[in-house]
């Protein structure tokens, strides 16, 4: 199971999957206050699994850990952004109940990704209620 490591920011929790001392992957749960509009509420960030450990459930376990932590904190939903051409990640998120949504308040930020990264991110949301 992933180990939780707290950061200096009390709204951020990093979860790290390890085998012994070796890091297999990580994910971040960020709790944004209303003042962080349009990124308010619980957001999953930075899911990363080392290449050789992909496809064996590490990403799923990390994502489930973020979901499981968000529910008792009273989150009604969990959101994330992912590059639209990242098919493996999108398949994982859909498997876990995330659906693509359009958040108009993020439109300019997501459009700017094309200039910066050469590809666009999309927003996914999972109701937790």
mmCIF file of C-alpha atoms in Angstrom:
data_model
loop_
_atom_site.group_PDB
_atom_site.id
_atom_site.type_symbol
_atom_site.label_atom_id
_atom_site.label_comp_id
_atom_site.label_asym_id
_atom_site.label_seq_id
_atom_site.Cartn_x
_atom_site.Cartn_y
_atom_site.Cartn_z
ATOM 1 C CA UNK A 1 0.000 0.000 0.000
ATOM 2 C CA UNK A 2 1.167 3.517 -0.700
ATOM 3 C CA UNK A 3 2.629 5.388 2.221
ATOM 4 C CA UNK A 4 1.394 8.901 2.970
ATOM 5 C CA UNK A 5 3.951 11.620 3.326
ATOM 6 C CA UNK A 6 2.867 15.070 4.490
ATOM 7 C CA UNK A 7 4.331 18.149 2.900
ATOM 8 C CA UNK A 8 4.763 21.549 4.557
ATOM 9 C CA UNK A 9 1.478 22.606 2.903
ATOM 10 C CA UNK A 10 -1.359 21.236 5.081
ATOM 11 C CA UNK A 11 -3.653 21.157 2.027
ATOM 12 C CA UNK A 12 -1.343 18.827 0.113
ATOM 13 C CA UNK A 13 -0.747 15.145 0.735
ATOM 14 C CA UNK A 14 1.749 13.121 -1.274
ATOM 15 C CA UNK A 15 1.211 9.365 -1.556
ATOM 16 C CA UNK A 16 4.189 7.273 -2.534
ATOM 17 C CA UNK A 17 4.080 3.631 -3.614
ATOM 18 C CA UNK A 18 7.250 1.802 -2.606
ATOM 19 C CA UNK A 19 8.750 -1.631 -2.748
ATOM 20 C CA UNK A 20 11.266 -1.544 0.041
ATOM 21 C CA UNK A 21 13.211 1.657 -0.510
ATOM 22 C CA UNK A 22 12.416 1.817 -4.226
ATOM 23 C CA UNK A 23 9.789 4.351 -5.304
ATOM 24 C CA UNK A 24 7.326 2.844 -7.787
ATOM 25 C CA UNK A 25 5.041 5.833 -8.206
ATOM 26 C CA UNK A 26 3.439 8.828 -6.571
ATOM 27 C CA UNK A 27 0.327 10.967 -6.600
ATOM 28 C CA UNK A 28 -0.765 14.181 -4.891
ATOM 29 C CA UNK A 29 -4.066 15.131 -3.278
ATOM 30 C CA UNK A 30 -4.583 18.883 -3.146
ATOM 31 C CA UNK A 31 -7.410 20.500 -1.219
ATOM 32 C CA UNK A 32 -8.051 23.921 -2.758
ATOM 33 C CA UNK A 33 -10.015 26.523 -0.765
ATOM 34 C CA UNK A 34 -12.729 28.623 -2.427
ATOM 35 C CA UNK A 35 -10.185 31.421 -2.914
ATOM 36 C CA UNK A 36 -8.285 29.208 -5.411
ATOM 37 C CA UNK A 37 -11.102 29.415 -7.974
ATOM 38 C CA UNK A 38 -11.401 27.780 -10.447
ATOM 39 C CA UNK A 39 -9.371 24.996 -8.784
ATOM 40 C CA UNK A 40 -11.596 24.617 -5.740
ATOM 41 C CA UNK A 41 -12.192 21.414 -3.829
ATOM 42 C CA UNK A 42 -10.232 18.174 -3.967
ATOM 43 C CA UNK A 43 -7.901 17.630 -6.930
ATOM 44 C CA UNK A 44 -5.691 14.721 -7.909
ATOM 45 C CA UNK A 45 -2.319 15.849 -9.294
ATOM 46 C CA UNK A 46 0.845 14.329 -10.669
ATOM 47 C CA UNK A 47 0.021 10.636 -10.872
ATOM 48 C CA UNK A 48 3.313 9.147 -11.977
ATOM 49 C CA UNK A 49 4.357 5.510 -12.154
ATOM 50 C CA UNK A 50 7.870 4.475 -13.151
ATOM 51 C CA UNK A 51 7.801 2.904 -16.598
ATOM 52 C CA UNK A 52 8.745 -0.602 -15.522
ATOM 53 C CA UNK A 53 5.894 -0.688 -12.960
ATOM 54 C CA UNK A 54 3.107 0.439 -15.274
ATOM 55 C CA UNK A 55 0.244 -1.943 -15.946
ATOM 56 C CA UNK A 56 0.487 -3.842 -12.641
ATOM 57 C CA UNK A 57 -1.931 -1.765 -10.562
ATOM 58 C CA UNK A 58 0.347 0.819 -8.977
ATOM 59 C CA UNK A 59 -1.459 3.779 -10.578
ATOM 60 C CA UNK A 60 -4.828 2.317 -9.679
ATOM 61 C CA UNK A 61 -3.801 1.788 -6.048
ATOM 62 C CA UNK A 62 -2.502 5.348 -5.793
ATOM 63 C CA UNK A 63 -5.637 6.798 -7.384
ATOM 64 C CA UNK A 64 -7.891 4.734 -5.117
ATOM 65 C CA UNK A 65 -5.917 6.017 -2.111
ATOM 66 C CA UNK A 66 -6.681 9.615 -3.110
ATOM 67 C CA UNK A 67 -10.362 8.749 -3.634
ATOM 68 C CA UNK A 68 -10.523 6.950 -0.285
ATOM 69 C CA UNK A 69 -8.915 9.902 1.513
ATOM 70 C CA UNK A 70 -11.191 12.488 -0.120
ATOM 71 C CA UNK A 71 -14.494 10.882 0.922
ATOM 72 C CA UNK A 72 -14.119 11.120 4.718
ATOM 73 C CA UNK A 73 -12.904 14.689 4.306
ATOM 74 C CA UNK A 74 -16.365 15.539 2.974
ATOM 75 C CA UNK A 75 -15.411 16.054 -0.681
ATOM 76 C CA UNK A 76 -18.402 15.805 -2.981
ATOM 77 C CA UNK A 77 -16.156 15.211 -5.987
ATOM 78 C CA UNK A 78 -12.568 14.689 -7.040
ATOM 79 C CA UNK A 79 -11.217 16.468 -10.128
ATOM 80 C CA UNK A 80 -8.094 16.138 -12.235
ATOM 81 C CA UNK A 81 -6.616 17.302 -15.512
ATOM 82 C CA UNK A 82 -4.891 14.933 -17.910
ATOM 83 C CA UNK A 83 -3.442 15.331 -21.388
ATOM 84 C CA UNK A 84 -6.100 14.257 -23.867
ATOM 85 C CA UNK A 85 -3.678 11.934 -25.673
ATOM 86 C CA UNK A 86 -2.727 10.047 -22.482
ATOM 87 C CA UNK A 87 -4.955 7.076 -23.285
ATOM 88 C CA UNK A 88 -3.658 4.733 -20.548
ATOM 89 C CA UNK A 89 -4.308 7.318 -17.811
ATOM 90 C CA UNK A 90 -7.731 8.210 -19.179
ATOM 91 C CA UNK A 91 -8.656 4.506 -19.343
ATOM 92 C CA UNK A 92 -7.628 4.102 -15.693
ATOM 93 C CA UNK A 93 -9.589 7.152 -14.584
ATOM 94 C CA UNK A 94 -12.705 6.028 -16.500
ATOM 95 C CA UNK A 95 -12.408 2.573 -14.949
ATOM 96 C CA UNK A 96 -12.489 4.262 -11.535
ATOM 97 C CA UNK A 97 -15.586 6.335 -12.358
ATOM 98 C CA UNK A 98 -14.163 9.625 -13.612
ATOM 99 C CA UNK A 99 -16.019 11.346 -16.434
ATOM 100 C CA UNK A 100 -14.919 14.118 -18.746
ATOM 101 C CA UNK A 101 -16.398 17.511 -17.887
ATOM 102 C CA UNK A 102 -16.062 20.990 -19.257
ATOM 103 C CA UNK A 103 -15.307 23.639 -16.660
ATOM 104 C CA UNK A 104 -15.658 26.990 -18.449
ATOM 105 C CA UNK A 105 -13.560 28.731 -15.790
ATOM 106 C CA UNK A 106 -10.580 26.558 -16.823
ATOM 107 C CA UNK A 107 -10.990 27.059 -20.580
ATOM 108 C CA UNK A 108 -8.269 29.701 -20.962
ATOM 109 C CA UNK A 109 -5.785 27.752 -18.819
ATOM 110 C CA UNK A 110 -6.373 24.544 -20.764
ATOM 111 C CA UNK A 111 -6.153 26.350 -24.109
ATOM 112 C CA UNK A 112 -2.795 27.797 -23.066
ATOM 113 C CA UNK A 113 -1.473 24.236 -22.669
ATOM 114 C CA UNK A 114 -1.424 23.845 -26.425
ATOM 115 C CA UNK A 115 1.005 26.756 -26.714
ATOM 116 C CA UNK A 116 3.139 25.609 -23.792
ATOM 117 C CA UNK A 117 3.119 21.816 -24.187
ATOM 118 C CA UNK A 118 1.884 21.259 -27.736
ATOM 119 C CA UNK A 119 -1.110 19.322 -26.460
ATOM 120 C CA UNK A 120 -4.286 19.970 -24.527
ATOM 121 C CA UNK A 121 -5.403 18.792 -21.095
ATOM 122 C CA UNK A 122 -8.962 17.772 -20.362
ATOM 123 C CA UNK A 123 -10.759 17.797 -17.029
ATOM 124 C CA UNK A 124 -12.217 14.679 -15.440
ATOM 125 C CA UNK A 125 -14.426 14.514 -12.369
ATOM 126 C CA UNK A 126 -15.582 11.702 -10.104
ATOM 127 C CA UNK A 127 -18.618 12.262 -7.875
ATOM 128 C CA UNK A 128 -17.886 10.985 -4.368
ATOM 129 C CA UNK A 129 -21.352 11.241 -2.849
#
